[in-house]
CSV table of C-alpha atoms and ligand atoms in Angstrom, one decimal:
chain,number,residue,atom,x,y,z
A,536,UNK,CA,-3.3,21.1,24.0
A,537,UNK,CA,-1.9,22.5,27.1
A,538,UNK,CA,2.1,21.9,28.0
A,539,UNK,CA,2.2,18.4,29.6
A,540,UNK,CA,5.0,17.2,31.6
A,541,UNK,CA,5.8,13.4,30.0
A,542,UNK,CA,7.2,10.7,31.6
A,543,UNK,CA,10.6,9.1,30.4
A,544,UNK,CA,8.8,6.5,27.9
A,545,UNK,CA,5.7,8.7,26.2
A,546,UNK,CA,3.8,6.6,24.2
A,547,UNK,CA,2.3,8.4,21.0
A,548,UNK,CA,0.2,6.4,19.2
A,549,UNK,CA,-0.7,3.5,16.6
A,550,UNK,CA,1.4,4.4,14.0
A,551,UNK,CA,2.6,3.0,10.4
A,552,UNK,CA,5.7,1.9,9.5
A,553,UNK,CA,6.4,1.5,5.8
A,554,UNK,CA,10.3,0.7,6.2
A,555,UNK,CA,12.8,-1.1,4.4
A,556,UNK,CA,10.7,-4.6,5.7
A,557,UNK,CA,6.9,-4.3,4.1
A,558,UNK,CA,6.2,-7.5,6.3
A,559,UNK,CA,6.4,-4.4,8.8
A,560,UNK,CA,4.6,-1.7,7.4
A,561,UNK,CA,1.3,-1.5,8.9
A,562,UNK,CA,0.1,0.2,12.4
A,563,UNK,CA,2.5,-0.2,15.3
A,564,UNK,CA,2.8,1.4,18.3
A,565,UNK,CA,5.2,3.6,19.0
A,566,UNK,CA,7.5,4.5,22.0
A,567,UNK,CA,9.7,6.8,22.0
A,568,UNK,CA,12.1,8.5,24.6
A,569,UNK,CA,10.3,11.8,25.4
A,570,UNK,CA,12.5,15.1,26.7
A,571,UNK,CA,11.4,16.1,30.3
A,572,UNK,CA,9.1,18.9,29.0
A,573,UNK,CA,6.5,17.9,26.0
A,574,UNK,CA,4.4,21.2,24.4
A,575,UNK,CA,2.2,20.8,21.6
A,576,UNK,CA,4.5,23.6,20.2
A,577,UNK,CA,7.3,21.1,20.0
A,578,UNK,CA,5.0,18.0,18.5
A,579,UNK,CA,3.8,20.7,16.0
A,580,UNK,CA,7.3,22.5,15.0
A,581,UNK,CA,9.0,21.4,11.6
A,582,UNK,CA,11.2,18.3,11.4
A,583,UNK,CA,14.9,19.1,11.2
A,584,UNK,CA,14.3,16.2,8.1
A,585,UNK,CA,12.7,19.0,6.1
A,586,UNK,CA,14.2,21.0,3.2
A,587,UNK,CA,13.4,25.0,4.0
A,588,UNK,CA,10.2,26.3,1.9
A,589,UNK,CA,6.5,27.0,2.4
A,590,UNK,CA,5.8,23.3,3.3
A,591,UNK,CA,6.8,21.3,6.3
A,592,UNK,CA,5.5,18.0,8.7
A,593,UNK,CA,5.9,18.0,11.9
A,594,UNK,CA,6.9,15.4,14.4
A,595,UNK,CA,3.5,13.9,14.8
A,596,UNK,CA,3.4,12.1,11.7
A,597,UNK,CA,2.7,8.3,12.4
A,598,UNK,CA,4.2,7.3,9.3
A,599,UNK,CA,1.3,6.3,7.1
A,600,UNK,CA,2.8,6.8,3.8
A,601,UNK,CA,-0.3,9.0,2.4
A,602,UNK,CA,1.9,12.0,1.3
A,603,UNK,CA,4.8,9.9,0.1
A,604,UNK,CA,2.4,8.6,-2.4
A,605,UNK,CA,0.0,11.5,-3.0
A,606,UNK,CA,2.5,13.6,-4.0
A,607,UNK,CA,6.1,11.4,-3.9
A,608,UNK,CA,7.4,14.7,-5.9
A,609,UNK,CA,8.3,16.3,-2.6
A,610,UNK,CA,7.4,13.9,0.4
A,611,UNK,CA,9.7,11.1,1.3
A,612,UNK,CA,10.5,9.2,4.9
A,613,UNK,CA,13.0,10.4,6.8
A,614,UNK,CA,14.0,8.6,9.9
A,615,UNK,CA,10.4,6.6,10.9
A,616,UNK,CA,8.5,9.8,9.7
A,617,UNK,CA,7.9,11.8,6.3
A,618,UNK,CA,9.7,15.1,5.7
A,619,UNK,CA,9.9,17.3,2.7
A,620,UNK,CA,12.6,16.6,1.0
A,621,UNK,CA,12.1,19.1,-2.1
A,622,UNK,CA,9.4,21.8,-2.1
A,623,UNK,CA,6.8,22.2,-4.9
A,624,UNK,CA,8.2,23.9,-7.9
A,625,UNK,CA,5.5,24.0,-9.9
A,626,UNK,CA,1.6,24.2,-9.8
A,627,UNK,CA,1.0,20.3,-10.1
A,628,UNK,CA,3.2,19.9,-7.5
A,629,UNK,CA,2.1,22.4,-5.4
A,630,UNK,CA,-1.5,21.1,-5.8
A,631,UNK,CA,-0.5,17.0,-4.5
A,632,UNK,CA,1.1,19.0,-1.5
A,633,UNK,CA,-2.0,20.9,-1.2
A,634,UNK,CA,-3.9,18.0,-1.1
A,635,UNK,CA,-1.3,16.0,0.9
A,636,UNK,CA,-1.9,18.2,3.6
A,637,UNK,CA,-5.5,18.2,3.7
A,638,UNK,CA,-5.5,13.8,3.7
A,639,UNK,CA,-3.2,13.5,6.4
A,640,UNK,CA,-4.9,12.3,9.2
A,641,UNK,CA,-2.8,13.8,12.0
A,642,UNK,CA,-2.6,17.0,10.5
A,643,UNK,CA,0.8,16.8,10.3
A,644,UNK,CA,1.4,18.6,7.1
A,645,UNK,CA,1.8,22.9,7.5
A,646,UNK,CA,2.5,25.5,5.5
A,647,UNK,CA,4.5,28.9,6.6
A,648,UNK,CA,1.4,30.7,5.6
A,649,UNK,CA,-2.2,29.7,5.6
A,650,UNK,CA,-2.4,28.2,1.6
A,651,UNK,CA,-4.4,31.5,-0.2
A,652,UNK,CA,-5.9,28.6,-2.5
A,653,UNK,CA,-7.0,25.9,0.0
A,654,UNK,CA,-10.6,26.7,-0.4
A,655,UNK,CA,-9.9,25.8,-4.0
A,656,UNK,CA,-8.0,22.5,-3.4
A,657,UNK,CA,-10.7,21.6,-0.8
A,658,UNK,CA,-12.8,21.0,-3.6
A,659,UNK,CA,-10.5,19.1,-5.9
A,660,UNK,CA,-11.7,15.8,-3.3
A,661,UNK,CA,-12.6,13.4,-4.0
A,662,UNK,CA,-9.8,13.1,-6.7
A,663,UNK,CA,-10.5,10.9,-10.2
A,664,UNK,CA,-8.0,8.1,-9.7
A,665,UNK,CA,-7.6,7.9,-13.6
A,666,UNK,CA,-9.9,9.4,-15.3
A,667,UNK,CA,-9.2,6.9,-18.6
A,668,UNK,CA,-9.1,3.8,-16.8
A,669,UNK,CA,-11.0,4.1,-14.4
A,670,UNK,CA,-14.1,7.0,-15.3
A,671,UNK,CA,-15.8,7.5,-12.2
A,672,UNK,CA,-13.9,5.9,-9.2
A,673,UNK,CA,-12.3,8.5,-7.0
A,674,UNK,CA,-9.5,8.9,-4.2
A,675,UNK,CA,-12.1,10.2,-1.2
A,676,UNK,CA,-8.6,11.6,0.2
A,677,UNK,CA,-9.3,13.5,4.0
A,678,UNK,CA,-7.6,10.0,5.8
A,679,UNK,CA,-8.8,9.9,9.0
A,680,UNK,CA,-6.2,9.0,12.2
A,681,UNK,CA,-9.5,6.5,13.5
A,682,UNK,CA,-8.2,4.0,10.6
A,683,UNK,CA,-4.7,4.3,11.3
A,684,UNK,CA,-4.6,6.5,7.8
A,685,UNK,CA,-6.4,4.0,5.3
A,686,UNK,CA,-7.3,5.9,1.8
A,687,UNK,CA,-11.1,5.1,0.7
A,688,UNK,CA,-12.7,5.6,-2.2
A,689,UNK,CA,-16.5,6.5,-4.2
A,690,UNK,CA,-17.6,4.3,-7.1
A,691,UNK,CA,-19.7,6.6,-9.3
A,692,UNK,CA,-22.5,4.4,-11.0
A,693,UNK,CA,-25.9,4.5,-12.5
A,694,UNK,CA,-27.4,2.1,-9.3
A,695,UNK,CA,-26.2,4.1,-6.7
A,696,UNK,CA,-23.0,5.3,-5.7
A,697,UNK,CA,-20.9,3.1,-3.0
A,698,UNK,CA,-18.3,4.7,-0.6
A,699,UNK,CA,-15.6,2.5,-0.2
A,700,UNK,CA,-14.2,2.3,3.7
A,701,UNK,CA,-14.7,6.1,5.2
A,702,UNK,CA,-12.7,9.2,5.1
A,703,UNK,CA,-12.7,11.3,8.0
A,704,UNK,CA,-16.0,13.4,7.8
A,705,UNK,CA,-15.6,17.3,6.9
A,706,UNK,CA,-18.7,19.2,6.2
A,707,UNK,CA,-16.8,20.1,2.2
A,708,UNK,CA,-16.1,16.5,1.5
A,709,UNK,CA,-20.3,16.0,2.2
A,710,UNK,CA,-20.8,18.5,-0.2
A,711,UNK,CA,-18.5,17.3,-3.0
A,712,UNK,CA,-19.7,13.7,-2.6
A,713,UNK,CA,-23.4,14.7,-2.8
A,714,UNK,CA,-22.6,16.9,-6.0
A,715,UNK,CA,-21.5,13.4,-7.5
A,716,UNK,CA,-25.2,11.7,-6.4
A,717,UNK,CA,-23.5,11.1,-2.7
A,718,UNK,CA,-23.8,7.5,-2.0
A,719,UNK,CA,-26.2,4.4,-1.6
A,720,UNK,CA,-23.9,2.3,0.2
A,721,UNK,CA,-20.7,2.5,2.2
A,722,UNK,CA,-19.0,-1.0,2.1
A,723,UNK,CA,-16.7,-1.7,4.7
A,724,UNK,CA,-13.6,-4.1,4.0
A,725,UNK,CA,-13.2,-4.5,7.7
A,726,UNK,CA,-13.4,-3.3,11.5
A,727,UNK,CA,-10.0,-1.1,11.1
A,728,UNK,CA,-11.3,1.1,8.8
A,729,UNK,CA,-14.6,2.3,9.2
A,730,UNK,CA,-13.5,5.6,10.7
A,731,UNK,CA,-16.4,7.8,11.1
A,732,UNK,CA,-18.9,5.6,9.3
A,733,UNK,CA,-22.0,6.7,11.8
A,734,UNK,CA,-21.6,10.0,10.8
A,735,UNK,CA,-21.2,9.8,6.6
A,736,UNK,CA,-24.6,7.1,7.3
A,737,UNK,CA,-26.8,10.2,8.8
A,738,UNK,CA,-25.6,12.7,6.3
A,739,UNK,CA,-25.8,10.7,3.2
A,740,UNK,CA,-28.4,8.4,4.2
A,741,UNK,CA,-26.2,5.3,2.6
A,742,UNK,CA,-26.7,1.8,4.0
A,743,UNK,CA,-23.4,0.2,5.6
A,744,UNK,CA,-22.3,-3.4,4.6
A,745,UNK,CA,-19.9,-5.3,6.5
A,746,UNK,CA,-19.5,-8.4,7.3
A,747,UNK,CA,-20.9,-10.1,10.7
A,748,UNK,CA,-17.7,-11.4,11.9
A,749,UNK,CA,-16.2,-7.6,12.3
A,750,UNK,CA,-18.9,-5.9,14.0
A,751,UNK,CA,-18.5,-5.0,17.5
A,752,UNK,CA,-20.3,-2.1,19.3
A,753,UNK,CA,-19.1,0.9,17.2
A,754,UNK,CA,-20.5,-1.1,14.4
A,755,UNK,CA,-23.3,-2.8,15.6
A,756,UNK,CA,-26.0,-0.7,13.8
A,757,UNK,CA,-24.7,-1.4,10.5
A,758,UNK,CA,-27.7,-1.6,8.2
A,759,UNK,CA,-26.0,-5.1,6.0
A,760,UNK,CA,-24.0,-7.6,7.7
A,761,UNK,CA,-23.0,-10.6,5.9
A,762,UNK,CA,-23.1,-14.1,6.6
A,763,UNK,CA,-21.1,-16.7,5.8
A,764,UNK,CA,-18.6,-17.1,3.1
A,765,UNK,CA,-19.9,-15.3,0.1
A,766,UNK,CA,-19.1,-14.2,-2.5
A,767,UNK,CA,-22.6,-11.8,-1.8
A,768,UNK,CA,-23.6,-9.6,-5.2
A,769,UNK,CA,-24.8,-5.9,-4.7
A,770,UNK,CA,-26.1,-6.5,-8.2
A,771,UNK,CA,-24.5,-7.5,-11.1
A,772,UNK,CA,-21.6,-5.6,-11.4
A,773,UNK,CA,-20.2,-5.5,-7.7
A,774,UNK,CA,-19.2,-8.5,-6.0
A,775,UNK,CA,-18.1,-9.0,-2.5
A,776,UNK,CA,-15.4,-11.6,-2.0
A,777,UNK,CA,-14.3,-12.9,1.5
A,778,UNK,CA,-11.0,-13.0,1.7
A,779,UNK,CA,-9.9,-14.1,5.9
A,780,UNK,CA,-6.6,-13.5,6.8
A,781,UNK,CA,-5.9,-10.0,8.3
A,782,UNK,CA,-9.0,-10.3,10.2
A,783,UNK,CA,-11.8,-13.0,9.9
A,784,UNK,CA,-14.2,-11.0,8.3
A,785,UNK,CA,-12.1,-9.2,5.9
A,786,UNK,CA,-14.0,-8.6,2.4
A,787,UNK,CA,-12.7,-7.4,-0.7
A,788,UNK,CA,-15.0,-5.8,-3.2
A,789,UNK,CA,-14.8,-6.2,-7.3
A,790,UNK,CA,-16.3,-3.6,-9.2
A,791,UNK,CA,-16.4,-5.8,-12.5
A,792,UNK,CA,-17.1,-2.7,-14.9
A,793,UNK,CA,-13.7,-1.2,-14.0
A,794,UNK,CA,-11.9,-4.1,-13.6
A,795,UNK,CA,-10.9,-3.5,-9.7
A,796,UNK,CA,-10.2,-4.3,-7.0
A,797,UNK,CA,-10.9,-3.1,-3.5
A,798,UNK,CA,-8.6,-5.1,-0.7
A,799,UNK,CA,-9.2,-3.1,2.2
A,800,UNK,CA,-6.0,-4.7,4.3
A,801,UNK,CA,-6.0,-7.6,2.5
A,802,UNK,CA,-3.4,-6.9,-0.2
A,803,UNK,CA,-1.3,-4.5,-1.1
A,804,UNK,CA,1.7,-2.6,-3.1
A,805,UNK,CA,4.2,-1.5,-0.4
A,806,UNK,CA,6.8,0.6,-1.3
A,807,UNK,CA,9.4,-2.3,-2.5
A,808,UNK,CA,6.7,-4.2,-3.5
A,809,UNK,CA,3.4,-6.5,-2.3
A,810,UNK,CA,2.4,-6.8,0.8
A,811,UNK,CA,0.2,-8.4,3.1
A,812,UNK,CA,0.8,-6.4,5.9
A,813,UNK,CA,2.4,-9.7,8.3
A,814,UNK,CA,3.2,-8.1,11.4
A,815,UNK,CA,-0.2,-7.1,11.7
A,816,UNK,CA,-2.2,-9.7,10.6
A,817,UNK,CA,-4.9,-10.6,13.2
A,818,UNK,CA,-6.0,-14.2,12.3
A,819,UNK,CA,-3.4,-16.2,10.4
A,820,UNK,CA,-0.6,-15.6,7.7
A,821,UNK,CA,-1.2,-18.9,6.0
A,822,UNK,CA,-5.5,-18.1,5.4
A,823,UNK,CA,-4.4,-14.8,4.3
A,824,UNK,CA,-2.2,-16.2,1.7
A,825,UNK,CA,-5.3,-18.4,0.7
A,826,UNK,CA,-7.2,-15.3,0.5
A,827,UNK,CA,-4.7,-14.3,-1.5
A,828,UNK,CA,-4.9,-17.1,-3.9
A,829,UNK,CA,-8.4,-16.8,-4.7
A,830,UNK,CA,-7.4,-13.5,-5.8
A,831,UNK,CA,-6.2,-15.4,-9.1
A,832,UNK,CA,-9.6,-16.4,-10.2
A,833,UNK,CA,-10.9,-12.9,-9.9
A,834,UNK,CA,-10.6,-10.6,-13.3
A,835,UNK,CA,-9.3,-7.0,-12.1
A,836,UNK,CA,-6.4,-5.1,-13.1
A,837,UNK,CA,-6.3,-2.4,-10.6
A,838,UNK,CA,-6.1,-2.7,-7.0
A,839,UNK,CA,-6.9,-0.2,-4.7
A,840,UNK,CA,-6.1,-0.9,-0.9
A,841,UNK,CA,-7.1,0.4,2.6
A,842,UNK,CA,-3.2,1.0,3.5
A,843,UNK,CA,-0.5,0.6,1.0
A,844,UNK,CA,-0.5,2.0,-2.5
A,845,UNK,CA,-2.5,1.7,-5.8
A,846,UNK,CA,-1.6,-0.8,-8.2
A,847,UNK,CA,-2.3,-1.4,-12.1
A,848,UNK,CA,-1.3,-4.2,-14.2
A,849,UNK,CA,-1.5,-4.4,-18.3
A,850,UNK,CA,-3.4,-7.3,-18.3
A,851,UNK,CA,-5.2,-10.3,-16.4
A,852,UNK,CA,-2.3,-12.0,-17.2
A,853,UNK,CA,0.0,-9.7,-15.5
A,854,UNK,CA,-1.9,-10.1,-12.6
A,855,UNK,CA,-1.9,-13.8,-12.3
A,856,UNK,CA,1.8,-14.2,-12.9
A,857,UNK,CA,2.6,-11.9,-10.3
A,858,UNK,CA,0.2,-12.6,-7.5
A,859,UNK,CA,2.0,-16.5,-8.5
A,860,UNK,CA,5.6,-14.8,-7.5
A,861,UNK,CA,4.7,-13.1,-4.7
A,862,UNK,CA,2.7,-16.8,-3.5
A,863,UNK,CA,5.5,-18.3,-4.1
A,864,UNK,CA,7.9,-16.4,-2.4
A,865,UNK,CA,5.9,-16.4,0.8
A,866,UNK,CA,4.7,-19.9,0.7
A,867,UNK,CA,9.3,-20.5,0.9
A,868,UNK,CA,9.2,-18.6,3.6
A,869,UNK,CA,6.3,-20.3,5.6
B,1077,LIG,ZN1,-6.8,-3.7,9.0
């Protein structure tokens, strides 16, 4: 990127904003004064935020929250950004930055040094999400900037393996998926996060579901759209549950020999707690919260979203009674 010179207001790009208010904390645009002379050098230099060491972001991080959560050890927001706040000390650590760096999707995430194990971490992807709980559903990490930064995810299973949302394509990610059996289907929650789905279709030959109401032309050759309302079964362990709200079409997928779910945009743990991702709801904040109750009728203990973080609850129970508070809280506030 050659030196550009910017105009007072420079506008970056869709960016994430998991501040103190989670009813804020999905993709926003950002505008920011710019200085009279704008080099990629300057986008790409360290934060002042960051503690000195090997690792360091830079200032085009659009706030997505990946690295805070993949490896919270050393990654925290500072000012509407992440920063390192402490470098890895140890080899665990130093692996989640590794792999950090290699899932942000602005590539925002350096090193002094080129890593001398990257070649090893690259094939650490995609990472077992808990290998007791959950045997053979992984974090697809490699987030790609197209979805704003939404994780997605491979279900490992005897009828054919299903790519959750995409990942940004890389040529080692191929290669690791397909060592697992690659994948029969890529479901997509919705039209924000299909990323580059044409591309994973071609080189794993996997069918694409999603539903009607989000296709548009980047989408339109999707192999399964569905129709209707649902609930649609893949077969008899996956069904596909339409939950409207965030967009119209939005589609949440329970993989019933895990006990998960997959909310795509739907739902969410922010980092002070749920979310539904308000501000950028695209339909309506009351049907989302419907979608949200019919989440209560659904067994699953885990959730694992497009944007936001991971959750796991001890029981069905657990679950219920707190999808009831957080209901509750909203419906007050309505
Ligand atoms: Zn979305």
């Amino acid at each position: 990127m050659a030196a550009a010179t910017a105009p007072t207001s420079f506008h970056i790009r869709r960016s994430f904003n998991y501040n103190a208010n989670l009813q804020n904390s999905f993709p926003k645009v950002r505008s920011v004064k710019a200085p009279s002379i704008i080099t990629a050098n300057s986008l790409r230099a360290p934060r002042p935020q960051n503690v000195s060491g090997e690792f360091f972001v830079d200032h085009t991080c659009i706030d997505c929250d990946t690295c805070r959560w993949m490896a919270p050890e050393n990654f925290t927001r500072a000012g509407d950004m992440s920063a390192v706040f402490k470098q890895p000390s140890c080899e665990e650590e130093r692996l989640r930055a590794l792999q950090a760096l290699l899932s942000c999707p602005t590539r925002s995430i350096h090193t002094e040094k080129p890593p001398h194990d990257i070649l090893e971490v690259q094939k650490t992807f995609p990472i077992p999400i808990d290998e007791h709980t959950l045997p053979g559903v992984y974090h697809c990490g490699y987030h790609s900037d197209k979805s704003f930064g939404a994780a997605s995810y491979l279900i490992v299973r005897a009828e054919g393996n299903i790519l959750v949302d995409s990942p940004r394509y890389t040529t080692k990610l191929e290669n690791n998926l397909k060592m697992l059996g690659g994948a029969r289907y890529m479901f997509l929650t919705h039209s924000d996060d299909v990323a580059d789905h044409e591309k994973w279709s071609n080189h794993l030959g996997c069918e694409r579901i999603l539903h009607s109401l989000e296709v548009d032309h980047s989408t339109a050759a999707v192999e399964i759209k569905l129709e209707g309302s649902g609930p649609w079964s893949l077969s008899d362990d996956v069904t596909l549950v339409h939950t409207p709200g965030h967009t119209e079409g939005s589609v949440c997928l329970l993989y019933k020999p895990r006990n998960v779910l997959f909310t795509g945009d739907h739902f969410a743990m922010g980092e002070r707690g749920w979310t539904i991702f308000e501000r950028y709801n695209k339909l309506s904040v009351p049907k989302q919260l419907n979608s949200v109750k019919l989440m209560l009728d659904l067994d699953f203990e885990w959730i694992l979203p497009g944007h936001g973080r991971r959750a796991k609850f001890r029981d069905v129970e657990e679950k219920n009674s707190s999808l009831r508070a957080f209901l509750e809280t909203k419906m007050q506030l309505l």
